[in-house]
Coordinates of C-alpha atoms in Angstrom, one line a residue:
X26 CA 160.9 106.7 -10.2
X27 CA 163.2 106.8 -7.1
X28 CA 163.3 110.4 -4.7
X29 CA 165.5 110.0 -2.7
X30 CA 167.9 112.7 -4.6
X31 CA 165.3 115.2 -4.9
X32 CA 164.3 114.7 -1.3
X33 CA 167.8 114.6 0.3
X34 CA 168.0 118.4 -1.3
X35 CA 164.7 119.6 -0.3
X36 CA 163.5 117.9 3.2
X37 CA 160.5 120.2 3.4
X38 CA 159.3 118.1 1.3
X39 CA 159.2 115.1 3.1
X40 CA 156.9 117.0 6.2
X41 CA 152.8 117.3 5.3
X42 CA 151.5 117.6 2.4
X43 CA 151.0 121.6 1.6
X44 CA 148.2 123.8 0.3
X45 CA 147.9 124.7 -3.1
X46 CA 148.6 128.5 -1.8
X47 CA 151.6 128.2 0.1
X48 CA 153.4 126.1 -2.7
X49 CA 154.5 129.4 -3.8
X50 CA 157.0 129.4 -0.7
X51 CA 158.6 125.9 -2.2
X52 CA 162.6 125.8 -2.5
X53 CA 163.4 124.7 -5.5
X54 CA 166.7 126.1 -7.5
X55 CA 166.4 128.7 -10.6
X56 CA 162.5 128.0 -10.1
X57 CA 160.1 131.1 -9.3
X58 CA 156.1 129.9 -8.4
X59 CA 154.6 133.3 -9.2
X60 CA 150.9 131.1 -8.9
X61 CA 149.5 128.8 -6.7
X62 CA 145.8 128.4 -6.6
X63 CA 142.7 126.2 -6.1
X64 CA 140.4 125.9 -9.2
X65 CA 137.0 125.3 -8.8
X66 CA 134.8 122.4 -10.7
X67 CA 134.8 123.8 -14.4
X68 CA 135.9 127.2 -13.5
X69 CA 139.2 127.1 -15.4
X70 CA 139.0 129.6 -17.9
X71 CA 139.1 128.6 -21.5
X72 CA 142.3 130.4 -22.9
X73 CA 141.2 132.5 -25.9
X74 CA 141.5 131.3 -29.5
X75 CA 140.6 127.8 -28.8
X76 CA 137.2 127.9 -30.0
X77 CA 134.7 124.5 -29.9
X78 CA 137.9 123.0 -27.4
X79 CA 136.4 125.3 -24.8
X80 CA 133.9 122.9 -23.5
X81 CA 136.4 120.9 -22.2
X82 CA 137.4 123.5 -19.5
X83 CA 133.9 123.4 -18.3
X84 CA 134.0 119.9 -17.1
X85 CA 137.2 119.4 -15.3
X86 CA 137.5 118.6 -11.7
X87 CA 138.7 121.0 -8.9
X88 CA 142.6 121.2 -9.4
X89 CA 145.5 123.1 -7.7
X90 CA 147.3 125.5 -10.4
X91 CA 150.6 126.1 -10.1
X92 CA 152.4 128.2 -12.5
X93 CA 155.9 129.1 -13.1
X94 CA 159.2 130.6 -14.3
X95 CA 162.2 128.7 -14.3
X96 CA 165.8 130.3 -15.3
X97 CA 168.4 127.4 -15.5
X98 CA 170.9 129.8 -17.3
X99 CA 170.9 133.6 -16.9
X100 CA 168.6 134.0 -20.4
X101 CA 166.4 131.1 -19.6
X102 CA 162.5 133.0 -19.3
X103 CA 161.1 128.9 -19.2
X104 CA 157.3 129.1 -18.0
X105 CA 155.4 126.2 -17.0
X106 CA 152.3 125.1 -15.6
X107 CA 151.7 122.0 -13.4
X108 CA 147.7 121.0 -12.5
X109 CA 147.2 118.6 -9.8
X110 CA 143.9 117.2 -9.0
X111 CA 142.0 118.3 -5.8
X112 CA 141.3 115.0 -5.1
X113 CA 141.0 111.5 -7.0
X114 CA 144.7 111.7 -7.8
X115 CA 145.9 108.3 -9.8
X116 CA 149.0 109.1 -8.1
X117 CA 150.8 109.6 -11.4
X118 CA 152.5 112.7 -13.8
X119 CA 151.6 113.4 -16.8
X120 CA 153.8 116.1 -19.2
X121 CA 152.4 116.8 -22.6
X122 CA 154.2 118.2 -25.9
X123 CA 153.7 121.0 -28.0
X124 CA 153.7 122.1 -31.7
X125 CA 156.0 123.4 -34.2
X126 CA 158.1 126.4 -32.1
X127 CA 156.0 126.0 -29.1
X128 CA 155.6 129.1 -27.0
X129 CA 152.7 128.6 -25.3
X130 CA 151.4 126.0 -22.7
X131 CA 149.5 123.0 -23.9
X132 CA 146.3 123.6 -22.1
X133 CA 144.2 121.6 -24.1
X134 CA 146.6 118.4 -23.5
X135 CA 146.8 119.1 -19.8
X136 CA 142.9 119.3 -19.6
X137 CA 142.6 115.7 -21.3
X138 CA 145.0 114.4 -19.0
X139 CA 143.8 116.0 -15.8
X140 CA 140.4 114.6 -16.6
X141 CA 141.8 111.4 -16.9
X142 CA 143.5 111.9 -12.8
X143 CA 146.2 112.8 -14.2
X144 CA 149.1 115.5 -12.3
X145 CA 149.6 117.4 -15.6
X146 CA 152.5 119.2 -16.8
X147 CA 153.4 121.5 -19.4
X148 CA 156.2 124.1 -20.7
X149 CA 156.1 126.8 -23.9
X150 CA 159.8 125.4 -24.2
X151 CA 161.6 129.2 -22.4
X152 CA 160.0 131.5 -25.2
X153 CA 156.4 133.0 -26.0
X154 CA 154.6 132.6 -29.4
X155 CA 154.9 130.3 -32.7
X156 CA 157.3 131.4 -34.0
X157 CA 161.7 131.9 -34.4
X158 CA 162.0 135.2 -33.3
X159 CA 163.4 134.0 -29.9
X160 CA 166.6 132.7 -31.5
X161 CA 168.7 135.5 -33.0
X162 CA 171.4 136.7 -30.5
X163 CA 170.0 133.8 -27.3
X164 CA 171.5 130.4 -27.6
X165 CA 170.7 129.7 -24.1
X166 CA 166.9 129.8 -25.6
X167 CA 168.0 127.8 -28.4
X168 CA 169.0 124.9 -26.1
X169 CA 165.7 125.2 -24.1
X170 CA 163.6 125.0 -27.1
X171 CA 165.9 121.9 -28.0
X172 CA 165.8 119.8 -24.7
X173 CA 166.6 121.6 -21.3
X174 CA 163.5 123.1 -20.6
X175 CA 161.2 119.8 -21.0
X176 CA 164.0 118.2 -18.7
X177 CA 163.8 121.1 -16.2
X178 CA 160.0 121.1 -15.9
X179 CA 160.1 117.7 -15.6
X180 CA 162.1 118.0 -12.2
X181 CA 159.9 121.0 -11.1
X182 CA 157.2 119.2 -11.6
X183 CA 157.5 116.0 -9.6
X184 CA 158.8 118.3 -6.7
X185 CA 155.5 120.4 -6.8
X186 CA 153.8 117.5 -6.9
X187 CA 155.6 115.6 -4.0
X188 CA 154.8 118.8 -1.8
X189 CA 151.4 119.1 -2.6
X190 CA 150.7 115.4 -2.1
X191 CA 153.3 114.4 0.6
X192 CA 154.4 111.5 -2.4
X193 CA 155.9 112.0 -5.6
X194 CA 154.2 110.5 -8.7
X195 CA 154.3 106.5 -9.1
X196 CA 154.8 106.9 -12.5
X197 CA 155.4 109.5 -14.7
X198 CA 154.7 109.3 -18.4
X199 CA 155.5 111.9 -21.2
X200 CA 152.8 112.1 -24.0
X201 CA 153.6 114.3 -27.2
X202 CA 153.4 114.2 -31.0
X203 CA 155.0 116.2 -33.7
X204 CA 157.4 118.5 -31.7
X205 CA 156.1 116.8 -29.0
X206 CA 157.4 113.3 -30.4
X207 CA 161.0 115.3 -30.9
X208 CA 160.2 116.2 -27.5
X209 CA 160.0 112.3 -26.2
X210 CA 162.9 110.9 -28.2
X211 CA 165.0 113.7 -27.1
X212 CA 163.8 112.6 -23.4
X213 CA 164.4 109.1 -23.9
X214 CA 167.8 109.7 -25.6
X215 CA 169.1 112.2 -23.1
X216 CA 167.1 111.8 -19.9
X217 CA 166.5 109.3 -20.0
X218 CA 165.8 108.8 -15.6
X219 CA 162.9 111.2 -16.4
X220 CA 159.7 109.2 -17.3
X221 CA 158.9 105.4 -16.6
X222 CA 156.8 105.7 -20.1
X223 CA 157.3 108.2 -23.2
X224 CA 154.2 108.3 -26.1
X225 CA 156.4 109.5 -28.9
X226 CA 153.5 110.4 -31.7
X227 CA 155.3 111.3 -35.5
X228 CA 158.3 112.8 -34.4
X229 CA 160.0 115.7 -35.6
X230 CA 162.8 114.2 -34.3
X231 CA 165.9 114.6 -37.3
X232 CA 165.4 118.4 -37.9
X233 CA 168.2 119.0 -39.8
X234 CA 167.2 116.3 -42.3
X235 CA 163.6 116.8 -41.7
X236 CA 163.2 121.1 -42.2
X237 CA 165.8 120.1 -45.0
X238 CA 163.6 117.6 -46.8
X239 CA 160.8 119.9 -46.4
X240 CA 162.4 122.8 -47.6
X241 CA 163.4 120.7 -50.6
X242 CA 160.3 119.8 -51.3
X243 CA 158.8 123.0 -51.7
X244 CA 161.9 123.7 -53.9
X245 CA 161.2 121.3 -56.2
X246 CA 157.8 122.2 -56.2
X247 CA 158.2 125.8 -56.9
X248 CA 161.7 125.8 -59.0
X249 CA 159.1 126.7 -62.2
X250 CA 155.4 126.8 -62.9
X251 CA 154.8 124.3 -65.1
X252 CA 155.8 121.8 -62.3
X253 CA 153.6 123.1 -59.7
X254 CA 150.6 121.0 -58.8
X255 CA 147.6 123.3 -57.7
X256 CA 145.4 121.9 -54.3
X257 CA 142.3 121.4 -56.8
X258 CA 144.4 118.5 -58.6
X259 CA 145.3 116.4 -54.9
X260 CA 142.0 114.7 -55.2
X261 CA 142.9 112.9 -58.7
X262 CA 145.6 111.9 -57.3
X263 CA 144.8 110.3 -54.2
X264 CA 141.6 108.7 -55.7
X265 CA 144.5 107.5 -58.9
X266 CA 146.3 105.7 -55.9
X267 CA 143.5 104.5 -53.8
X268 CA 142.1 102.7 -56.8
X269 CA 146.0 101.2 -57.2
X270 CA 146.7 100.1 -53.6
X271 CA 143.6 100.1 -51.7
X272 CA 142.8 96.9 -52.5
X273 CA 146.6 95.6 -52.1
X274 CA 145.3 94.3 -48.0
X275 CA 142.2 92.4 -49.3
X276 CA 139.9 94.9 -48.3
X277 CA 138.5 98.1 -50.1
X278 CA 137.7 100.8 -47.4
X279 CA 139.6 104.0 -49.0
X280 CA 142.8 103.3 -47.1
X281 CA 145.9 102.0 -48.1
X282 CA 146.9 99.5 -45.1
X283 CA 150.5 99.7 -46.3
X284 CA 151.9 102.1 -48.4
X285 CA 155.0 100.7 -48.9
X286 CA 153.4 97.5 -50.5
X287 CA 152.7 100.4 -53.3
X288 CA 154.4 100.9 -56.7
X289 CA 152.2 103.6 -57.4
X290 CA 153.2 106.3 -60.6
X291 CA 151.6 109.5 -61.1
X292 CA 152.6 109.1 -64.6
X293 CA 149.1 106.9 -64.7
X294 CA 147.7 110.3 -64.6
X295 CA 149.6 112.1 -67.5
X296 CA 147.0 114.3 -69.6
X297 CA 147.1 113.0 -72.8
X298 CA 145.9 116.2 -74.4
X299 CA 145.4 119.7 -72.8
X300 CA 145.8 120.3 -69.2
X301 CA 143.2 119.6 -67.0
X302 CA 141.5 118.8 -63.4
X303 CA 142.0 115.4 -64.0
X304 CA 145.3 114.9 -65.4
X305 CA 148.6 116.5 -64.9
X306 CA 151.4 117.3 -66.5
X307 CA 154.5 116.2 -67.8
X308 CA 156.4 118.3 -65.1
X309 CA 153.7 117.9 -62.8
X310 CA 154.1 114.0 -62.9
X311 CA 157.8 114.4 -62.5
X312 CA 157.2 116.9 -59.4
X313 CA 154.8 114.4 -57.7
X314 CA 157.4 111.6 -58.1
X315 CA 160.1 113.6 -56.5
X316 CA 157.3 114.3 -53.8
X317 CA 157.0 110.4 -53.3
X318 CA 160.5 109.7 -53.4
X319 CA 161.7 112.5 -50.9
X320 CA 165.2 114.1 -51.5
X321 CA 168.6 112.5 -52.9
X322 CA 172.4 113.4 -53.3
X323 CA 173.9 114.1 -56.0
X324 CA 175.1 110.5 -56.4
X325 CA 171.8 109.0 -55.9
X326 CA 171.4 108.2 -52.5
X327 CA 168.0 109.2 -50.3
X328 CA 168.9 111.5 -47.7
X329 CA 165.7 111.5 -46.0
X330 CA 162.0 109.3 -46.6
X331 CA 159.3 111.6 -49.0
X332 CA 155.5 111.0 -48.5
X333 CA 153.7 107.7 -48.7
X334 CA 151.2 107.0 -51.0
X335 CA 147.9 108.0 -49.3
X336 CA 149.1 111.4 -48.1
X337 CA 147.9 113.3 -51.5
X338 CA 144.8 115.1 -49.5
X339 CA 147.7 117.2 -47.5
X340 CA 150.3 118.0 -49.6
X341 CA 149.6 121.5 -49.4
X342 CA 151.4 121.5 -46.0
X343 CA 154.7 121.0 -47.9
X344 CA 153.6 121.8 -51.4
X345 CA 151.2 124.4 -51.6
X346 CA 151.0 128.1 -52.8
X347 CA 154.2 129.0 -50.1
X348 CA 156.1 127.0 -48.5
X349 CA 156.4 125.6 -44.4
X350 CA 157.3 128.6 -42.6
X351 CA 158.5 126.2 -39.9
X352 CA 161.2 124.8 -42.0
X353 CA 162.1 127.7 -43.6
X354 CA 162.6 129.4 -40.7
X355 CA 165.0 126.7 -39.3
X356 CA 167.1 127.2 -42.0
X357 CA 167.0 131.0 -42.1
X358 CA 167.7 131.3 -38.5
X359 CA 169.7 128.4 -36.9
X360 CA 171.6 127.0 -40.5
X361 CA 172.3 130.2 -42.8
X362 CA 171.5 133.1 -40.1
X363 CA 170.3 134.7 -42.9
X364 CA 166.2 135.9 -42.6
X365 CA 166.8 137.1 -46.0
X366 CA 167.7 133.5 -47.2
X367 CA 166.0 132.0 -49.9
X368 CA 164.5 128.8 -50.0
X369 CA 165.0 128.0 -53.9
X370 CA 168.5 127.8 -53.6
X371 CA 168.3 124.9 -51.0
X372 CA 170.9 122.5 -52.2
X373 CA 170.8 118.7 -50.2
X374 CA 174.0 117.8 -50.6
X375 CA 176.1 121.4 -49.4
X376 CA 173.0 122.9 -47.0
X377 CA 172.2 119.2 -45.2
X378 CA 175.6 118.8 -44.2
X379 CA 175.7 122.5 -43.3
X380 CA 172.9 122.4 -40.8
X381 CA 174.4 119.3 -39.1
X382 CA 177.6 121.6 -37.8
X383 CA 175.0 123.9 -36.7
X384 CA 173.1 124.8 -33.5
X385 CA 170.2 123.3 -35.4
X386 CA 171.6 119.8 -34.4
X387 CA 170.8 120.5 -31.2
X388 CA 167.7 119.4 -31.6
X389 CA 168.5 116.4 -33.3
X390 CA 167.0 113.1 -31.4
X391 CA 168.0 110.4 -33.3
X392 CA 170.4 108.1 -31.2
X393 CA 169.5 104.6 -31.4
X394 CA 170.9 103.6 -27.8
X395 CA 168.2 103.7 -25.6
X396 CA 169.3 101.0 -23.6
X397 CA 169.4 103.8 -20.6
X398 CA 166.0 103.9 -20.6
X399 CA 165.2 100.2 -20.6
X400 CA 167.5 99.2 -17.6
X401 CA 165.2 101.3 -15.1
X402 CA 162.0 99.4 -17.5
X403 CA 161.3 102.4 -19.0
X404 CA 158.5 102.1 -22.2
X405 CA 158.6 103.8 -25.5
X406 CA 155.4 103.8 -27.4
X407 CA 155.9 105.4 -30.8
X408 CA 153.3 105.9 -33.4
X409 CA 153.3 107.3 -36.7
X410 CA 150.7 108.5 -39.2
X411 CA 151.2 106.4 -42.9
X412 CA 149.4 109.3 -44.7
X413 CA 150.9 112.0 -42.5
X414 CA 151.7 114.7 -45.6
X415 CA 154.3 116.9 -43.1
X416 CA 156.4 114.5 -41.2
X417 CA 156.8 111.2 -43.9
X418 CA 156.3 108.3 -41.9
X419 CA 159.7 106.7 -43.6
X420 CA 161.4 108.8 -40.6
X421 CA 159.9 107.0 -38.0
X422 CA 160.2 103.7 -40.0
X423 CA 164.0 104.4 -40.2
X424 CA 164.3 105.7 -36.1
X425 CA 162.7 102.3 -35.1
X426 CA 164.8 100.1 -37.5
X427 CA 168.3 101.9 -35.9
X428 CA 167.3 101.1 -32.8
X429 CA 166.9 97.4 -33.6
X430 CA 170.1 97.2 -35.0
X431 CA 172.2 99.1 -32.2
X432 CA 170.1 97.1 -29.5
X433 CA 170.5 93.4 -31.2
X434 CA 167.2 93.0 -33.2
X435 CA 163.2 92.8 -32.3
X436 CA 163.6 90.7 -29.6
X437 CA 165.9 92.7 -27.6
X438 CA 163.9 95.9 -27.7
X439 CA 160.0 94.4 -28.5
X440 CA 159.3 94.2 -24.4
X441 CA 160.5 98.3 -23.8
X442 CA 160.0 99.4 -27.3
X443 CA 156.9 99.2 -29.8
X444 CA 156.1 101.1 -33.3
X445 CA 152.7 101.4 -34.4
X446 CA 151.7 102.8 -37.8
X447 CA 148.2 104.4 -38.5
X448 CA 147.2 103.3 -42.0
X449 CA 145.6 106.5 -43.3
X450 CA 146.0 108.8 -40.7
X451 CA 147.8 112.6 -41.3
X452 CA 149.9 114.5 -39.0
X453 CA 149.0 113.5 -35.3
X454 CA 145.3 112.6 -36.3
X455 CA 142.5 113.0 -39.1
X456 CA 142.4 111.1 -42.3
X457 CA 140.9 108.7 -43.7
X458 CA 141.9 105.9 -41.2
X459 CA 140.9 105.2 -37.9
X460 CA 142.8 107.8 -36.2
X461 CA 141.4 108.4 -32.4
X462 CA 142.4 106.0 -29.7
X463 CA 144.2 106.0 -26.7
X464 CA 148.2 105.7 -26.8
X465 CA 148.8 106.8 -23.0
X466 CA 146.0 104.0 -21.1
X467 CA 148.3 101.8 -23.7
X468 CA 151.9 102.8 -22.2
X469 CA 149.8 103.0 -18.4
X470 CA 149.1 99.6 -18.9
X471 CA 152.2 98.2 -19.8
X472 CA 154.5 100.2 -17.8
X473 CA 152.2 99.3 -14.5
X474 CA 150.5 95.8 -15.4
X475 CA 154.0 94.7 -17.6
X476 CA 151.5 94.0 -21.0
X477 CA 153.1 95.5 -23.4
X478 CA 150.3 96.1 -26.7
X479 CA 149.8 93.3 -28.5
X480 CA 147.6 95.8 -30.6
X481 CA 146.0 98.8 -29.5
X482 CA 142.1 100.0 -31.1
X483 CA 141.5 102.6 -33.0
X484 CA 138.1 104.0 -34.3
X485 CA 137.3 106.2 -37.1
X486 CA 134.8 109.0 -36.1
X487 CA 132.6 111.3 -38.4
X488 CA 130.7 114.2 -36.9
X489 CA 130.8 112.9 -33.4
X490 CA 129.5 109.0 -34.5
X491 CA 132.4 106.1 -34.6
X492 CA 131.6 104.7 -38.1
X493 CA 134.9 102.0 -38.2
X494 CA 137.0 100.1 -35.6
X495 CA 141.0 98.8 -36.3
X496 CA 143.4 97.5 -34.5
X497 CA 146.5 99.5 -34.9
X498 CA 149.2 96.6 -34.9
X499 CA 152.8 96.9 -33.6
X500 CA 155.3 97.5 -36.9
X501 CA 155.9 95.2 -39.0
X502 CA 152.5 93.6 -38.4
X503 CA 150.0 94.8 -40.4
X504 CA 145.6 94.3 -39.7
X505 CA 144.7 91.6 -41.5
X506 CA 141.0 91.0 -42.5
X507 CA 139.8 87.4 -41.3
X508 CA 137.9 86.6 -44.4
X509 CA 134.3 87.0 -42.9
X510 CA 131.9 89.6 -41.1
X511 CA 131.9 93.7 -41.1
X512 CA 135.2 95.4 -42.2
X513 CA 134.5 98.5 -40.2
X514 CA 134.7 95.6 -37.2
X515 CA 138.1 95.4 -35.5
X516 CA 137.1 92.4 -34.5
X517 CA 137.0 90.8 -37.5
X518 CA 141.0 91.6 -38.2
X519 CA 144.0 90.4 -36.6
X520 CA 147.5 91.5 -36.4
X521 CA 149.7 89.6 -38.8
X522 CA 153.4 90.0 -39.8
X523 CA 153.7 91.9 -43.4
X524 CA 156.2 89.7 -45.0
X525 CA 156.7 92.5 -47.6
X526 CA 158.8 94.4 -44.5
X527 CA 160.4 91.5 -42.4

C-alpha cells in the first residue's frame, strides 16, 4: 500500500518511531487514543465470557495496546483496538471481522493473528453489544455498522502502526467470516485501496435477500404445526441424504463432496403409518423441501439459494422452536420500523422489494465489479461452508458467478480472485468435513510470493486429534479420490474440475 497521502497529512509520522505510551498524543482527525500501553508476555487479560478461548491470552507475546474512539460523523461512538507486536513484527496488518451485530471487539481473532506477528486490528462496528438497539432514531450508526467504520479503522490503524514502527505495514490483509465476510466484500467493493488481501469466509453479504430468506424460512416453518419439523427428527434426515449422495464422489466418508450433484427428496422419508422419529410427515416433507429449495416469487422464480443437502444437523439455526433473532430484527428495525412486526406475515415478493428501498441496503455487498481492487493486485480469497445451515452456500455460489460474468469469465478474475467450498462444513467451521485450515498464510502467500492456491489443506479434528486431511479445491473443482491408499489422506486426492458445474 502506498503512504504517501497519509504521511503528507501527518509528518510526525515520518520522524522516530514512538513509544507505545506517547501514541496517545498522535494527530489523527475524528480519532481519540484514550489507551496506549505495553502488555507483558501473557499478561493480557482474558475478556470475560470466553471460557476454554482463555488460554490463548496466556501465550501471546509482549504487544503495544492501543485503543480507541473514533467519531467520523457527530453520532459516530466507533471503538477500536489495534495490537502491535513488541518485537518480531512481520511488518504486516491484520483487521479481523465480527459476528452477527457486532458490538464488541474481536479479541479472540486479534489474539490468533498477533501470535502469528501479525499488527492486529479490530472495531465493534460504532455500537456496544449484539444486538439492534443502536438503530432506532441514529442512521449515522446505521452506516457504521454497514461499512464506514471498518473503512475508518482501517486508516487509523495503519497510521498507529506507521508511528509506532517508523513504517507502515507492507501488506495489509482483512480476514472475516459471516458478518465479517459482509465485512470484506463490502471492503473490496467500496474500498477497495484498503487491503492488498481480503479473506471473505460465508458472507452475509445480500442482507436484504439474505435476513429475507431466513425470515421466510422460519415462516414457512412455523405457518402451522403440522409442518414443523422438531430438532429430534434432523438426524433422519441427514443420515436419509448421506446414504443418497455420499457416495455420489466415489468415496463414503459421511460427507457429501458436492451437494449440488444431489437430487435428494425428503419425501423418501414419508411415514407410511403414524408419525414417528424416523419418518415425517406429509407437511413436514413439504416444509423440508421448501427448506432445500429456499424462497420463490409468486411466479416461480428463486429469489435467493435455501440450504444444501448436508446441512440437516443445523437447521435449528433457521428452523427451530423461534426463529433468527438476527433476521428478524433486520426486518423489524431497518425494513418495517416496526419492533412489533411479525414475522408470519413475511411476504417475498412485497417485503424483499421493500427492504431494497431501505436503509437495510446499505449494507448490501454485492457488486460484481471488483476490478478496483485488482488493478493495485489486490487478492480475494472467499470460502464458503456446503453444509453451512444459516448462510446457504448458493449465495456465495451466485456472488462468485456475477463477478465472472461482469469481469469476462474465469480467466479474467482466476489470478485476483478464488472460491473455495468446504464440503461439509457449517457456518464458519464445524461439521462433518474437514473444516480447520488456514485461509490468511493462503492469501499471504499469494499476495507476497504471487502463488495464488492451487488448493489449500484442510484437516478434520476431533477432541484435539486430526483424524482426516482434504484439499479444499478452488470452485468448480471438486477433491477427487485417486483410486488408491487412505481416504482420510489429502494426499491421496486431487483437485479436478466437476463437470456437473462448468
Amino acid at each position: 500500500m502506498k503512504y504517501g497521502l497519509l504521511f503528507a497529512f501527518f509528518p510526525a509520522l515520518l520522524g522516530a518511531a514512538t513509544s507505545c505510551e506517547n501514541l496517545t498524543s498522535l494527530p489523527l482527525p475524528h480519532v481519540i487514543i484514550s489507551l496506549a500501553t505495553p502488555v507483558e508476555v501473557g499478561a493480557f487479560p482474558a475478556p470475560p465470557g470466553r471460557g476454554r478461548g482463555a488460554a490463548v491470552y496466556k501465550t501471546l507475546p509482549a504487544f503495544c495496546r492501543i485503543a480507541a474512539t473514533l467519531k467520523p460523523s457527530t453520532d459516530s461512538d466507533i471503538r477500536i483496538e489495534i495490537w502491535m507486536p513488541a518485537a518480531g513484527w512481520n511488518g504486516k496488518l491484520q483487521s479481523v471481522g465480527n459476528g452477527a451485530w457486532a458490538g464488541t471487539i474481536s479479541y479472540p481473532a486479534m489474539a490468533t493473528a498477533l501470535a502469528a506477528g501479525y499488527a492486529a486490528a479490530s472495531t465493534d462496528t460504532g455500537h456496544a453489544g449484539n444486538n439492534p438497539d443502536f438503530i432506532p432514531d441514529h442512521p449515522e450508526k446505521v452506516i457504521d455498522f454497514a461499512y464506514r467504520s471498518v473503512h475508518e479503522m482501517t486508516v487509523a490503524a495503519k497510521a498507529i502502526v506507521a508511528a509506532y514502527y517508523n513504517k507502515g505495514p507492507q501488506y495489509s490483509y482483512w480476514n472475516g467470516c459471516s458478518t465479517g465476510g459482509r465485512q470484506a466484500l463490502a471492503e473490496a467493493q467500496r474500498f477497495p485501496n484498503d487491503y492488498d488481501g481480503i479473506v471473505a469466509g460465508a458472507p452475509a453479504n445480500y442482507v436484504t435477500r439474505l435476513q429475507g430468506s431466513q425470515v421466510w424460512t422460519a415462516a414457512v416453518t412455523h405457518q402451522n404445526d403440522a409442518g414443523y419439523i422438531p430438532p429430534t427428527k434432523y438426524a433422519a434426515i441427514h443420515k436419509a441424504a448421506l446414504d443418497q449422495c455420499d457416495a455420489l464422489d466415489g468415496v463414503k466418508d459421511g460427507v457429501i463432496e458436492d451437494p449440488t450433484r444431489c437430487t435428494f427428496d425428503p419425501k423418501v422419508l414419508e411415514c407410511k403409518g403414524e408419525d414417528g422419529p424416523s419418518c415425517l410427515t406429509a407437511p413436514q416433507v413439504e416444509v423440508a423441501r421448501r427448506i432445500y429449495a429456499g424462497p420463490t416469487s409468486r411466479s416461480g422464480q428463486n429469489i435467493f439459494p435455501g440450504l444444501e443437502p448436508g446441512s440437516e444437523m443445523g437447521w435449528a439455526t433457521l428452523s427451530g422452536p423461534k426463529p433468527m433473532d438476527l433476521a428478524v430484527d433486520t426486518y423489524k428495525y431497518l425494513v418495517f420500523r416496526d419492533p412489533k412486526w411479525n414475522y408470519l406475515t413475511f411476504n417475498p415478493d412485497a417485503d424483499l422489494a421493500r427492504a431494497d428501498e431501505t436503509t437495510s441496503a446499505l449494507m448490501n455487498s454485492v457488486n460484481p465489479n471488483l476490478q478496483p481492487l485488482f488493478a493495485h493486485g489486490g487478492k480475494l480469497l472467499h470460502y464458503h461452508g456446503w453444509a453451512d445451515p444459516g448462510v446457504p452456500p448458493g449465495n456465495s455460489v451466485n456472488y462468485y458467478k456475477s463477478v465472472l460474468e461482469a469481469m469476462g469469465g474465469k480467466e479474467k478474475v482466476e489470478n485476483s480472485y478464488r472460491l473455495f467450498m468446504v464440503p461439509g462444513m457449517g457456518h464458519c467451521g464445524g461439521g462433518d468435513g474437514a473444516s480447520t485450515f488456514d485461509m490468511v498464510s493462503a492469501l499471504d502467500q499469494w499476495v507476497v510470493q504471487g502463488k495464488a492456491p492451487e488448493q489449500i489443506n484442510a484437516s478434520k479434528v476431533v477432541n484435539g486429534a486430526v483424524v482426516r486431511t482434504r484439499p479444499l479445491c478452488p470452485y468448480p473443482q471438486v477433491a477427487t479420490y485417486k483410486g488408491s491408499g487412505s481416504t482420510d489422506d489429502a494426499a491421496n486426492f486431487s483437485c479436478r474440475v466437476n463437470r456437473h458445474v462448468e
